[in-house]
Every structure is written in C-alpha cells, then in structure tokens.
Coordinates of C-alpha atoms in Angstrom, one line a residue:
M1284 CA 0.0 0.0 0.0
T1285 CA 1.3 3.4 -1.0
S1286 CA -0.1 6.6 0.5
T1287 CA -1.6 9.0 -1.9
G1288 CA 0.2 11.9 -0.3
I1289 CA -3.1 13.9 -0.5
R1290 CA -4.1 16.0 2.4
L1291 CA -6.8 18.6 2.9
H1292 CA -5.7 22.2 2.6
A1293 CA -5.3 23.3 6.2
P1294 CA -3.0 25.2 8.5
A1295 CA 0.0 23.3 10.0
P1296 CA -0.7 21.7 13.4
G1297 CA 0.0 24.2 16.2
W1298 CA -0.1 21.6 19.0
S1299 CA 0.2 17.9 19.5
I1300 CA -0.3 15.1 22.1
A1301 CA 0.6 11.4 22.0
A1302 CA -1.4 8.2 22.8
D1303 CA -1.5 4.5 22.1
V1304 CA -4.8 4.6 20.4
I1305 CA -6.9 7.3 18.8
V1306 CA -10.7 6.6 18.4
V1307 CA -12.4 8.9 16.0
G1308 CA -16.2 9.0 16.8
S1309 CA -18.4 8.7 19.8
G1310 CA -21.2 6.4 18.8
V1311 CA -21.6 2.8 19.9
A1312 CA -18.7 1.6 17.9
G1313 CA -16.2 4.3 18.9
L1314 CA -17.0 4.4 22.6
T1315 CA -17.0 0.6 22.9
A1316 CA -13.6 0.4 21.2
A1317 CA -12.3 3.2 23.5
L1318 CA -13.5 1.5 26.7
R1319 CA -12.1 -1.9 25.7
C1320 CA -8.7 -0.3 24.7
E1321 CA -8.6 1.6 28.0
A1322 CA -9.4 -1.6 29.9
A1323 CA -6.5 -3.2 28.2
G1324 CA -4.1 -0.6 29.6
L1325 CA -3.8 1.5 26.4
T1326 CA -3.7 5.2 26.6
T1327 CA -6.7 6.2 24.5
V1328 CA -7.9 9.5 23.1
V1329 CA -11.5 9.9 21.8
V1330 CA -11.9 12.6 19.2
T1331 CA -15.5 13.5 18.3
K1332 CA -16.9 16.0 15.9
A1333 CA -19.7 17.4 18.2
R1334 CA -20.3 16.5 21.8
L1335 CA -19.6 13.1 23.1
D1336 CA -23.3 12.1 23.1
D1337 CA -24.2 13.8 19.8
G1338 CA -23.4 11.1 17.2
S1339 CA -25.7 8.9 15.1
T1340 CA -26.2 6.3 17.7
R1341 CA -28.5 8.4 19.9
W1342 CA -30.9 8.7 16.9
A1343 CA -31.3 4.9 16.6
Q1344 CA -34.9 4.1 17.6
G1345 CA -35.7 0.5 16.9
G1346 CA -33.1 -1.4 18.9
I1347 CA -30.3 -3.9 18.7
A1348 CA -30.8 -7.3 17.2
A1349 CA -29.4 -10.5 18.8
A1350 CA -30.5 -14.1 19.4
L1351 CA -31.5 -13.6 23.0
G1352 CA -35.1 -15.0 23.0
E1353 CA -36.3 -18.5 23.7
G1354 CA -36.2 -20.6 20.6
D1355 CA -34.0 -18.1 18.6
T1356 CA -30.5 -19.1 17.5
P1357 CA -27.5 -17.4 15.9
E1358 CA -28.1 -19.6 12.9
Q1359 CA -31.6 -18.1 12.4
H1360 CA -30.2 -14.6 12.8
L1361 CA -27.5 -15.5 10.2
D1362 CA -30.1 -16.7 7.7
D1363 CA -32.2 -13.5 8.0
T1364 CA -29.0 -11.4 7.6
L1365 CA -27.9 -13.3 4.5
V1366 CA -31.3 -12.9 2.9
A1367 CA -31.4 -9.2 3.5
G1368 CA -27.8 -8.8 2.1
A1369 CA -28.9 -10.1 -1.3
G1370 CA -26.0 -12.4 -2.0
L1371 CA -23.2 -10.0 -1.0
C1372 CA -22.7 -10.6 2.7
D1373 CA -19.5 -12.2 3.8
E1374 CA -20.9 -15.3 5.6
E1375 CA -17.9 -15.6 8.0
A1376 CA -18.3 -11.9 9.0
V1377 CA -22.0 -12.5 9.6
R1378 CA -21.3 -15.6 11.6
I1379 CA -19.0 -13.6 13.9
L1380 CA -21.7 -11.0 14.3
V1381 CA -24.5 -13.4 15.3
T1382 CA -22.4 -15.7 17.5
E1383 CA -20.5 -13.0 19.4
G1384 CA -23.5 -10.7 19.4
P1385 CA -25.5 -12.0 22.4
D1386 CA -22.6 -11.8 24.8
A1387 CA -21.7 -8.4 23.4
V1388 CA -25.2 -7.2 24.3
R1389 CA -24.8 -8.6 27.8
R1390 CA -21.5 -6.8 28.2
L1391 CA -23.3 -3.6 27.1
I1392 CA -25.9 -4.2 29.8
S1393 CA -23.1 -4.7 32.4
T1394 CA -21.7 -1.4 31.3
G1395 CA -24.9 0.2 32.4
A1396 CA -27.4 0.1 29.5
H1397 CA -31.0 -0.5 30.6
F1398 CA -33.3 -2.3 28.1
D1399 CA -37.1 -2.6 28.4
T1400 CA -38.2 -5.7 30.2
D1401 CA -41.5 -7.7 30.4
D1402 CA -43.5 -8.5 33.5
E1403 CA -41.1 -11.4 34.4
G1404 CA -38.0 -9.1 34.1
D1405 CA -36.8 -10.6 30.9
I1406 CA -35.6 -8.3 28.0
H1407 CA -38.7 -7.4 25.9
L1408 CA -38.0 -8.4 22.3
T1409 CA -39.8 -7.0 19.3
R1410 CA -39.6 -7.7 15.6
E1411 CA -38.6 -5.6 12.6
G1412 CA -38.4 -6.0 8.8
G1413 CA -36.5 -9.1 7.5
H1414 CA -36.5 -10.8 10.9
H1415 CA -38.5 -14.0 11.3
R1416 CA -38.3 -13.9 15.1
R1417 CA -38.7 -11.3 17.8
R1418 CA -35.0 -10.5 18.5
I1419 CA -34.9 -6.7 18.8
A1420 CA -34.0 -5.5 22.3
H1421 CA -35.1 -1.9 22.8
A1422 CA -34.9 0.8 25.5
G1423 CA -37.3 3.7 26.4
G1424 CA -39.8 2.3 23.9
D1425 CA -38.2 3.9 20.9
A1426 CA -35.2 5.5 22.4
T1427 CA -32.7 2.7 22.3
G1428 CA -29.8 4.7 20.8
A1429 CA -30.2 7.4 23.4
E1430 CA -30.0 4.9 26.2
V1431 CA -27.0 3.1 24.6
S1432 CA -25.2 6.4 24.1
R1433 CA -26.0 7.5 27.7
A1434 CA -24.5 4.3 29.2
L1435 CA -21.4 4.4 27.1
V1436 CA -20.8 8.1 27.7
E1437 CA -21.1 7.7 31.4
A1438 CA -18.7 4.8 31.4
V1439 CA -16.2 6.8 29.4
H1440 CA -16.4 9.7 31.9
A1441 CA -16.2 7.3 34.9
R1442 CA -13.1 5.6 33.6
G1443 CA -11.4 8.9 32.8
V1444 CA -10.9 8.3 29.1
R1445 CA -9.4 11.4 27.5
T1446 CA -11.8 13.1 25.0
I1447 CA -11.5 16.0 22.5
E1448 CA -15.0 17.2 21.6
N1449 CA -16.1 19.6 18.8
A1450 CA -13.1 18.4 16.7
L1451 CA -13.2 17.6 13.0
V1452 CA -10.5 15.1 12.0
L1453 CA -8.7 16.2 8.9
D1454 CA -6.1 13.6 7.7
L1455 CA -4.2 10.5 8.7
L1456 CA -0.5 10.9 9.5
T1457 CA 1.8 8.1 8.4
D1458 CA 5.5 7.2 9.2
A1459 CA 8.2 6.6 6.7
E1460 CA 7.1 3.0 6.2
G1461 CA 3.5 4.0 5.4
R1462 CA 2.1 2.9 8.8
T1463 CA -0.4 5.0 10.8
A1464 CA 1.2 7.6 13.0
G1465 CA -1.8 9.6 14.1
V1466 CA -4.2 12.3 12.8
T1467 CA -4.5 16.0 12.3
L1468 CA -7.7 17.7 13.6
H1469 CA -9.3 21.0 14.0
V1470 CA -11.0 21.9 17.3
M1471 CA -13.9 24.2 16.9
G1472 CA -13.4 26.6 19.8
E1473 CA -15.2 24.6 22.5
G1474 CA -12.9 21.7 23.0
Q1475 CA -9.7 21.2 25.0
H1476 CA -7.6 22.9 22.3
D1477 CA -8.2 25.5 19.7
G1478 CA -7.3 25.4 16.0
V1479 CA -5.5 22.7 14.1
G1480 CA -3.4 20.2 16.0
A1481 CA -2.2 16.6 15.9
V1482 CA -2.6 13.5 18.0
H1483 CA 0.2 11.0 17.4
A1484 CA -0.4 7.2 17.9
P1485 CA 0.4 3.9 16.1
A1486 CA -3.3 2.9 15.9
V1487 CA -6.3 4.9 14.7
V1488 CA -9.9 3.6 14.9
L1489 CA -12.3 5.3 12.5
A1490 CA -15.9 5.2 13.9
T1491 CA -17.1 8.4 12.3
G1492 CA -20.6 7.2 11.3
G1493 CA -22.3 7.7 8.0
M1494 CA -22.6 10.0 5.0
G1495 CA -26.3 10.6 4.8
Q1496 CA -25.8 14.4 4.4
V1497 CA -24.7 13.7 0.8
F1498 CA -28.5 13.7 0.0
S1499 CA -31.0 16.5 0.5
A1500 CA -33.3 14.4 2.9
T1501 CA -31.8 12.0 5.4
T1502 CA -32.3 10.6 8.8
N1503 CA -28.7 11.4 9.6
P1504 CA -27.6 14.3 11.8
S1505 CA -25.8 17.3 10.2
V1506 CA -22.4 16.0 11.2
S1507 CA -22.7 12.9 9.0
T1508 CA -20.7 14.2 6.1
G1509 CA -18.6 11.1 5.2
D1510 CA -15.4 12.4 6.9
G1511 CA -14.1 9.0 7.8
V1512 CA -14.5 7.5 4.3
A1513 CA -12.9 10.6 2.7
L1514 CA -10.0 10.6 5.2
A1515 CA -9.4 6.9 4.5
L1516 CA -9.4 7.4 0.7
R1517 CA -6.8 10.2 1.0
A1518 CA -4.7 7.9 3.2
G1519 CA -4.7 5.3 0.4
A1520 CA -7.3 2.9 1.9
E1521 CA -9.8 0.9 -0.1
V1522 CA -13.5 1.6 0.0
S1523 CA -16.1 -1.0 -1.0
D1524 CA -19.8 -1.2 -1.9
L1525 CA -20.6 2.5 -1.4
E1526 CA -23.4 2.2 -4.0
F1527 CA -25.4 0.3 -1.4
L1528 CA -26.7 3.3 0.6
Q1529 CA -29.9 2.3 2.3
F1530 CA -33.0 4.5 2.1
H1531 CA -35.2 4.0 5.2
P1532 CA -38.7 3.3 3.9
T1533 CA -40.7 5.2 6.6
V1534 CA -39.4 8.7 7.2
L1535 CA -41.9 11.4 8.3
F1536 CA -42.8 13.3 5.1
L1537 CA -42.5 17.0 5.8
G1538 CA -43.2 18.3 2.3
P1539 CA -41.3 18.1 -1.0
E1540 CA -39.0 21.0 -0.2
A1541 CA -37.9 19.6 3.2
E1542 CA -34.1 19.3 3.5
G1543 CA -31.6 18.1 6.1
Q1544 CA -32.3 15.6 8.9
Q1545 CA -35.9 14.2 8.8
P1546 CA -37.7 12.4 11.7
L1547 CA -37.5 8.6 11.4
V1548 CA -40.5 6.4 12.0
S1549 CA -38.9 3.3 13.3
E1550 CA -39.4 -0.1 11.7
A1551 CA -40.5 -1.3 15.1
V1552 CA -43.8 0.5 14.5
R1553 CA -44.4 -2.0 11.7
G1554 CA -43.0 -4.8 13.8
E1555 CA -45.8 -4.1 16.3
G1556 CA -48.4 -4.3 13.6
A1557 CA -48.7 -1.0 11.7
H1558 CA -49.8 -1.1 8.1
L1559 CA -48.5 0.7 5.0
V1560 CA -51.4 2.1 3.1
D1561 CA -51.9 4.4 0.1
G1562 CA -54.3 7.4 0.0
D1563 CA -57.3 5.1 -0.4
G1564 CA -56.3 3.0 2.6
V1565 CA -55.2 0.0 0.6
R1566 CA -52.4 -2.2 2.1
F1567 CA -50.2 -2.3 -1.0
M1568 CA -47.3 -4.5 0.5
V1569 CA -49.6 -7.5 1.0
G1570 CA -48.9 -10.0 -1.8
Q1571 CA -45.5 -8.4 -2.7
H1572 CA -43.6 -10.3 -0.1
E1573 CA -44.3 -13.1 2.4
L1574 CA -43.5 -10.7 5.2
A1575 CA -45.6 -7.8 3.7
E1576 CA -44.7 -4.6 5.6
L1577 CA -42.0 -6.5 7.4
A1578 CA -40.0 -7.4 4.3
P1579 CA -36.4 -6.2 4.1
R1580 CA -36.0 -2.5 3.8
D1581 CA -35.0 -2.4 0.2
I1582 CA -38.1 -4.3 -0.8
V1583 CA -40.4 -2.0 1.3
A1584 CA -38.7 1.2 0.0
K1585 CA -39.2 0.0 -3.6
G1586 CA -42.8 -1.0 -2.8
I1587 CA -43.5 2.5 -1.4
L1588 CA -41.9 4.3 -4.3
R1589 CA -43.5 2.1 -6.9
R1590 CA -47.0 2.9 -5.4
M1591 CA -46.1 6.6 -5.3
L1592 CA -45.2 6.5 -9.0
E1593 CA -48.3 4.6 -9.9
Q1594 CA -50.5 7.1 -8.2
G1595 CA -48.5 10.3 -8.8
A1596 CA -48.3 10.7 -5.0
E1597 CA -45.6 12.5 -3.0
H1598 CA -45.9 10.0 -0.1
M1599 CA -47.7 7.0 1.3
Y1600 CA -49.0 6.4 4.8
L1601 CA -48.2 4.4 7.9
D1602 CA -51.5 3.5 9.7
A1603 CA -51.3 2.4 13.4
R1604 CA -54.4 4.1 14.7
H1605 CA -55.5 0.7 16.1
F1606 CA -52.6 0.9 18.6
G1607 CA -54.5 3.4 20.7
A1608 CA -53.1 6.3 22.8
D1609 CA -51.5 4.3 25.5
M1610 CA -49.4 2.1 23.2
W1611 CA -48.3 5.1 21.1
E1612 CA -47.3 7.2 24.1
Q1613 CA -45.6 4.3 26.1
R1614 CA -44.0 2.2 23.4
F1615 CA -43.2 5.0 20.9
P1616 CA -42.9 8.3 22.8
T1617 CA -40.2 9.8 20.6
I1618 CA -42.1 9.1 17.4
T1619 CA -45.3 10.3 18.9
A1620 CA -43.7 13.6 20.0
A1621 CA -42.1 14.1 16.5
C1622 CA -45.4 13.5 14.7
R1623 CA -47.3 15.9 17.0
A1624 CA -44.6 18.5 16.7
N1625 CA -45.3 18.5 13.0
G1626 CA -49.1 18.6 13.3
I1627 CA -49.9 14.9 13.0
D1628 CA -51.4 12.8 15.8
P1629 CA -50.6 9.1 15.1
V1630 CA -53.4 8.1 17.5
T1631 CA -56.0 9.6 15.1
D1632 CA -54.2 10.2 11.8
P1633 CA -52.3 8.0 9.4
I1634 CA -48.6 9.1 9.3
P1635 CA -47.4 10.5 5.9
I1636 CA -44.1 8.8 5.1
A1637 CA -41.6 8.5 2.2
P1638 CA -38.1 6.9 1.9
A1639 CA -35.0 9.0 2.8
A1640 CA -31.3 8.3 2.9
H1641 CA -30.4 6.4 6.0
Y1642 CA -27.5 4.0 6.2
A1643 CA -24.3 3.2 4.2
S1644 CA -24.0 -0.6 4.0
G1645 CA -20.6 0.0 2.3
G1646 CA -17.6 1.9 3.6
V1647 CA -13.9 1.5 4.4
R1648 CA -13.0 -2.1 3.6
T1649 CA -11.9 -4.2 6.6
D1650 CA -11.1 -7.7 7.6
S1651 CA -12.7 -9.6 10.5
R1652 CA -10.6 -7.7 13.0
G1653 CA -11.5 -4.3 11.7
R1654 CA -8.2 -3.8 9.9
T1655 CA -8.2 -1.7 6.8
T1656 CA -5.7 -1.8 3.9
V1657 CA -3.6 0.9 5.7
P1658 CA -1.4 -0.6 8.4
G1659 CA -2.5 0.7 11.8
L1660 CA -5.8 2.1 10.5
Y1661 CA -9.0 0.4 11.7
A1662 CA -12.7 1.1 11.0
C1663 CA -15.9 0.0 12.6
G1664 CA -19.6 0.9 12.6
E1665 CA -21.2 2.6 9.7
V1666 CA -18.0 4.0 8.3
A1667 CA -16.7 0.4 7.8
C1668 CA -17.5 -2.3 5.3
T1669 CA -16.9 -5.5 7.2
G1670 CA -19.0 -7.6 4.8
V1671 CA -21.8 -8.0 7.4
H1672 CA -24.5 -6.0 5.5
G1673 CA -23.9 -7.0 1.9
A1674 CA -26.2 -5.1 -0.4
N1675 CA -28.7 -4.1 2.3
R1676 CA -28.4 -4.0 6.1
L1677 CA -30.9 -6.0 8.1
A1678 CA -32.8 -3.9 10.5
S1679 CA -31.1 -3.3 13.9
N1680 CA -27.9 -5.1 13.0
S1681 CA -26.0 -1.7 13.0
L1682 CA -25.7 -1.3 16.8
L1683 CA -24.7 -4.9 17.1
E1684 CA -22.1 -4.6 14.4
G1685 CA -20.7 -1.6 16.2
L1686 CA -20.4 -3.5 19.4
V1687 CA -19.0 -6.8 18.1
Y1688 CA -16.4 -5.4 15.7
A1689 CA -15.3 -2.6 18.1
E1690 CA -14.5 -5.3 20.7
R1691 CA -12.5 -7.3 18.0
I1692 CA -10.6 -4.2 17.1
A1693 CA -9.6 -3.4 20.7
A1694 CA -8.5 -7.0 21.1
D1695 CA -6.3 -6.8 18.0
I1696 CA -4.7 -3.5 19.0
A1697 CA -4.0 -4.8 22.5
D1698 CA -2.4 -8.0 21.1
G1699 CA -0.3 -6.0 18.7
H1700 CA 0.7 -3.5 21.3
A1701 CA 1.8 -6.3 23.6
A1702 CA 3.8 -7.9 20.9
E1703 CA 5.6 -4.7 20.0
G1704 CA 6.1 -4.0 23.7
D1705 CA 7.7 -7.5 24.1
A1706 CA 10.0 -6.7 21.1
A1707 CA 11.1 -3.5 22.9
D1708 CA 12.0 -5.3 26.1
G1709 CA 8.7 -4.8 27.7
L1710 CA 8.4 -1.1 27.0
H1711 CA 5.3 0.4 25.4
A1712 CA 5.3 0.3 21.7
R1713 CA 6.9 3.5 20.4
V1714 CA 4.8 6.3 19.0
P1715 CA 5.8 6.5 15.3
E1716 CA 7.3 9.6 13.9
P1717 CA 5.1 11.1 11.2
V1718 CA 6.7 12.1 7.9
P1719 CA 6.5 15.8 7.2
D1720 CA 4.0 17.2 4.8
P1721 CA 4.7 15.5 1.4
G1722 CA 5.0 18.9 -0.3
R1723 CA 2.4 18.0 -2.9
P1724 CA -0.4 20.5 -3.5
A1725 CA -3.0 20.2 -0.8
H1726 CA -6.5 18.9 -1.7
P1727 CA -8.5 21.8 -3.0
L1728 CA -11.4 22.9 -0.9
L1729 CA -15.0 23.7 -2.1
A1730 CA -16.9 26.7 -1.1
P1731 CA -19.5 26.1 1.6
E1732 CA -22.5 26.5 -0.8
A1733 CA -21.2 23.5 -2.8
R1734 CA -22.7 21.3 -0.1
F1735 CA -26.2 22.1 -1.3
A1736 CA -25.3 21.6 -5.0
I1737 CA -23.9 18.1 -4.1
Q1738 CA -27.0 17.2 -2.2
R1739 CA -29.2 18.3 -5.1
I1740 CA -27.1 16.4 -7.7
M1741 CA -27.1 13.2 -5.6
T1742 CA -30.9 13.3 -4.8
E1743 CA -31.8 13.8 -8.4
G1744 CA -29.3 11.4 -9.9
A1745 CA -28.4 8.7 -7.4
G1746 CA -31.4 8.5 -5.0
V1747 CA -33.7 5.6 -4.5
L1748 CA -34.3 5.2 -8.3
R1749 CA -31.2 5.3 -10.5
S1750 CA -30.5 4.8 -14.2
A1751 CA -27.5 5.1 -16.6
E1752 CA -28.8 8.5 -17.7
S1753 CA -29.3 9.9 -14.2
L1754 CA -26.0 8.6 -13.0
D1755 CA -24.1 9.9 -16.0
K1756 CA -25.5 13.3 -15.4
A1757 CA -24.7 13.2 -11.7
A1758 CA -21.1 12.1 -12.5
E1759 CA -20.7 14.9 -15.0
Q1760 CA -21.9 17.5 -12.5
L1761 CA -19.8 16.2 -9.7
Q1762 CA -16.7 16.1 -12.0
R1763 CA -17.4 19.7 -12.9
L1764 CA -17.3 20.7 -9.2
H1765 CA -14.1 18.7 -8.7
S1766 CA -12.4 20.1 -11.8
E1767 CA -13.3 23.7 -11.0
A1768 CA -11.8 23.4 -7.5
R1769 CA -8.7 21.5 -8.8
D1770 CA -8.0 23.9 -11.7
A1771 CA -8.3 27.0 -9.4
L1772 CA -5.7 25.5 -7.1
D1773 CA -3.4 24.2 -9.8
E1774 CA -3.5 27.4 -11.9
N1775 CA -3.2 30.2 -9.3
G1776 CA -3.0 28.5 -5.9
K1777 CA -6.4 29.6 -4.9
T1778 CA -8.8 27.5 -2.9
A1779 CA -11.7 28.2 -0.5
E1780 CA -10.8 29.4 3.0
P1781 CA -10.0 26.4 5.2
G1782 CA -12.8 25.8 7.8
V1783 CA -15.3 23.3 8.9
D1784 CA -17.9 24.1 6.2
T1785 CA -15.3 23.9 3.4
W1786 CA -13.8 20.7 4.7
E1787 CA -17.2 19.1 5.0
A1788 CA -18.2 20.1 1.5
T1789 CA -15.0 18.7 0.2
N1790 CA -15.5 15.4 2.0
L1791 CA -19.0 15.2 0.7
L1792 CA -17.8 15.6 -2.9
C1793 CA -15.2 12.9 -2.4
V1794 CA -17.7 10.3 -1.1
A1795 CA -20.4 11.4 -3.7
R1796 CA -17.9 10.8 -6.6
V1797 CA -17.1 7.3 -5.2
L1798 CA -20.8 6.4 -4.7
V1799 CA -21.8 7.5 -8.2
A1800 CA -18.8 5.7 -9.8
A1801 CA -19.7 2.4 -8.2
A1802 CA -23.4 2.9 -9.0
R1803 CA -22.6 3.5 -12.7
L1804 CA -20.5 0.4 -12.8
R1805 CA -23.0 -1.9 -11.2
E1806 CA -25.5 -2.6 -14.0
E1807 CA -28.1 -4.5 -12.1
T1808 CA -30.6 -4.0 -9.3
R1809 CA -29.5 -5.6 -6.0
G1810 CA -30.4 -4.7 -2.4
C1811 CA -30.7 -1.0 -1.9
H1812 CA -29.2 -0.3 -5.4
W1813 CA -32.1 0.0 -7.7
R1814 CA -31.4 0.6 -11.4
E1815 CA -34.5 1.4 -13.5
D1816 CA -32.7 0.4 -16.6
R1817 CA -31.3 -2.8 -15.1
A1818 CA -34.3 -4.2 -13.3
G1819 CA -33.0 -7.7 -12.5
R1820 CA -30.4 -9.1 -10.2
D1821 CA -27.5 -10.5 -12.2
D1822 CA -25.6 -13.0 -10.1
A1823 CA -23.5 -14.3 -13.0
N1824 CA -21.8 -10.9 -13.6
W1825 CA -22.4 -8.8 -10.5
R1826 CA -22.3 -11.1 -7.4
R1827 CA -19.1 -9.4 -6.5
H1828 CA -17.9 -6.2 -4.8
I1829 CA -16.8 -2.9 -6.2
V1830 CA -13.6 -1.5 -4.7
V1831 CA -12.4 2.1 -5.1
R1832 CA -9.1 3.8 -4.3
L1833 CA -8.0 7.4 -4.7
N1834 CA -5.0 7.9 -7.0
P1835 CA -2.3 10.5 -6.2
D1836 CA -3.7 12.7 -9.0
R1837 CA -7.1 12.6 -7.2
S1838 CA -8.7 10.5 -9.8
L1839 CA -10.6 7.3 -8.8
A1840 CA -9.3 3.7 -9.4
V1841 CA -12.4 1.5 -9.6
R1842 CA -12.3 -2.3 -9.8
T1843 CA -14.5 -5.3 -9.1
T1844 CA -13.5 -8.4 -7.1
D1845 CA -13.4 -11.7 -8.9
T1846 CA -16.0 -13.3 -6.6
A1847 CA -18.4 -12.4 -3.8
D1848 CA -15.5 -13.0 -1.3
F1849 CA -13.5 -10.0 0.0
P1850 CA -9.8 -10.2 -0.8
P1851 CA -7.6 -10.1 2.3
T1852 CA -6.4 -6.7 3.5
R1853 CA -2.8 -8.0 3.6
Q1854 CA -1.4 -5.7 6.2
H1855 CA -0.7 -5.3 9.9
Q1856 CA 2.2 -7.6 9.9
R1857 CA 3.8 -7.5 13.4
P1858 CA 7.5 -7.9 14.1
Q1859 CA 7.2 -11.7 14.8
E1860 CA 5.1 -12.2 11.7
Q1861 CA 7.5 -10.5 9.2

C-alpha cells in the first residue's frame, strides 16, 4: 500500500499530544472500542466532531438485534441477515456477528445500559423488517440509541478516558514505512484545544458514522458528512460497496421542499403491527412479499416508491391508529412527539411517510478484526465495510455490528501493542514519527455552498431510483465541481478558505464521486441499489464487490472483485510475523 500523499488544505498543526490509540467518533462503535482499549491498559484518546453524546447512535430508535429470545438461535439470525444482504454478505463476518452478538449485548448491559423488560423481568424483544423472530432489544420504547449512548458516555467519563470534543478530524498521519502515525484535527473553539493540532499514535480507529448528508433528505444528523471515508481514501485505503446506501422506507414526510435531517418512524412500529397504506387506505405491500410490511428495507422502500409513481403521489401512509393512545405514548414516545410537533397525531391520523437516505452498507474495507488496507488504521460501525451487511443492512444489525467489531478491534490493537512491547524489552510500543507534509499540492477545498449543490445532484441522480442517464448526469456535474476546484488550485494556488464548512463540503464531494462511480458500474438491481434500466439481479456478472481507491492525482481507481468474497487486506504484519 502506498499513501496518496493527498491532504486537505489546512494550517499546519499548532499543538500535539501522544497516545497509544486514537478513536475517532463517539457512537456505539467508537466508545465501545475506546472502553475496551482503555481496559487493556492502552492510553486512549477519543476525538468526536460534536459533543460526546451527539453522534448517530443516539438517533437509533428500533433497537439492537441479537438471538436472545427463547427458541431463537444465531443460525436463524444469520439466515435472515444473508437474505437481506442479497447475495453479497461475507458469511464468516455475519457468523462472527451473530455468534458473538448476544454476549456483546450482555456486556453492554453490564456497562450500564437498561433495556425494556417484560413482567417477568426478561428483556422485551420486538420484531422488525426481515426478521422471522422477535429478537430486537429496545430501550425507552423507541429511544434505544439514546440509552446506549448514555450508558457508554457515562462509562467513558467514569473511567477517565481522554476526550476531545467539537473536533473535525482532517487527515491521517503516516510514518516513513507507510504505517499509521496519528491524525490531524481542527478543534472548533469549545474543545480542549483550539485550532489545528495533531494526535500521534500507532493505531487509529475510524468510527465516524455515516454520510447521509450527501443527500437532501436524510435521517442522519448534520455531522454525517462522510469524513471518515474521505480521510481513509486520502490515506490510500480501499472503500467497498458504497453504492449500497440504504434508504429507510418510513421517514416522516414534511413536504417536497424539506431538507436536512428528517424524523425517522422506526421499523419497530411495523414490527408491532402498523400497516403501510396508500391514500385510499389499501395495504399495497400485501402480496408483494411473504412478510408484507416486514419485508427487508430495500423491498419495502421500492414498494412504497412504486406505489407513489403509480398514483402520482408524494408520499404513502403508515397507519397504526389501532394501537390506541396508551401504546403510542408508552411504546413510541419519541415518534409520537415528533409527529405531534409536525401537526400529526398518530393516534387519530395515518402518518405520511416517504423513503429518505439512512445508512451506508458499504464503507472503508476491513477484515474480521476491523483492519483496513492501511497498516495501523482500523474502522468499525457505519464507516466500515466488514461484509456483514452486503447489499442491504438487516434492521437493527447496525448497533450490534458496532459492538462486536469494536471489541474485536480493541483485542487486535491490544495484542499488537503487547507484541511490540515485548519486542522492545517490555516497554510500550513507540509512538511513530510522522513524515513531514509530502509537499504536494493540498487537496482543493470547495466553497460552503457546494454542499447544497452536491445534495441536489445526488438526490436527483443517485437516489432511490437510478439509471444510466441519471448517474451519468450526476457524474458529469460532480466532476465539474471537482475540476473547477482543482483547476483553481493548480493554476493560481487559490482555494476556498479552510474551515469546517469547506472541509465538510470537500469530503461530501469525495464520497459522492465514489458512490456514483460504483453505482454507474453496477449494471443491475440488487439490495438497496435500484437501477430502473437494469431491473433484474445479475448474479453471473455482479455477485461481486466494487472496490475504489483514490489515486495520487485525485482520480478514482475503480475495480471489481473476482468473486463475492472479499480479498484479504494483507497488512498489519507485526514484528514476529514478518
């Protein structure tokens, strides 16, 4: 692996600190990794873009899936996951998830998370789309993410893990051998430091969440701008399956002009018996799939959109008036409040819904220990592509994946640290010396308003429905934005002023280009990638992965794997392995 030498245009670091491990992100994956690393005796620093409890995890409503119920087994959970993944899951990665998942949930409970229980005191389990059994543990009715985040944040504070809040990570630092040596970051005035600085460490864990802000309407918070994927690409890492960005079927419809983060109406509402209906009250998912409204998300999203197109409607409805006031207010208090805040009472009114960008099933390619193709760089949670989700994530597998793979990453870092410490006569592994700035032109920055142009381009050309024509147009428009910024920098050294808004816009353009390049190449419909002009699933030609790297000239290198199996990452050799 050779680094691209590409870094964002930014001031030189004005301060630095050192650690054994840097964890970037404070959702379930990041905080779990940090707690496990700290427990292993590693000096750990958590860097997070907003406040510690402000990531995507706290927005998760439905719950966390695991084979915890009577009669349920990891094998059944595996089967449901493989079906949802539409032929592109890595079966071994899924097996790790479902077999290690139940104990990971129990460890989360021992950390302090409180899940809803039944009258006997057992964890109350519900059902969501794609699951043939009740295996979704939830908290606060529909506030599971908030409870998980609360427990982990309290544990981080209790154990004294060092944190840097309000900090946007810019780029990966590497040593002379191309191994991870830390990160540069910008603290936005309210953190422990001010301005651009650096944290030096031999291991960096990316847990930066998603990239939903690449579209106009999304369930993701405003901080989800693909920063981790963009950083990994600039560092030379491989990204896989980014075309499989899942659109959640049931997002509260706030009007055709609504932009930014939209309220989610959890799949658990359908799991408890809500019906999808059109304007005439017809249940249109019945007969389309054996599970009707509880089919996997890609099937439900397509069913909703198809009905909208047939009827020329802007949205469909979710009808759960039969729940009654008590169930709505006790089981789904968050959703009830969101609906009422927007003038809809779910007790008496059907809820207007439409699909919106929700979750990236692809991301930075890793192996079963969370190791990327860059030595010392790990990824877990939504930013990663472990092979678990395939072409479409099964509902409520995201929190579980964050737990399981964060624990595996921490174990791998601890093992490597111990091995290097042994090689150094029992001393801690040395903090690597980053190579100086490579001297190449910095990555040009986009003006802040480019963010809205990117979102419009992606929504129109690479949304739920895609075609060769729409994707070609999107690629052309994105390339124009890229070329204009590049040419301005190359010709006269001018670029937008460095700052959070310009760095975010630049990261969004980077991930948008990768998503569109992969979607153009995949000439089939599979999972949450729906091509109008290639309606069928083509296993003979496309049961394989699309892998993208960033070239030193900032162009994209796009290839397909030979089979549905991920190639090994071929890195992280330790002294005794070389």
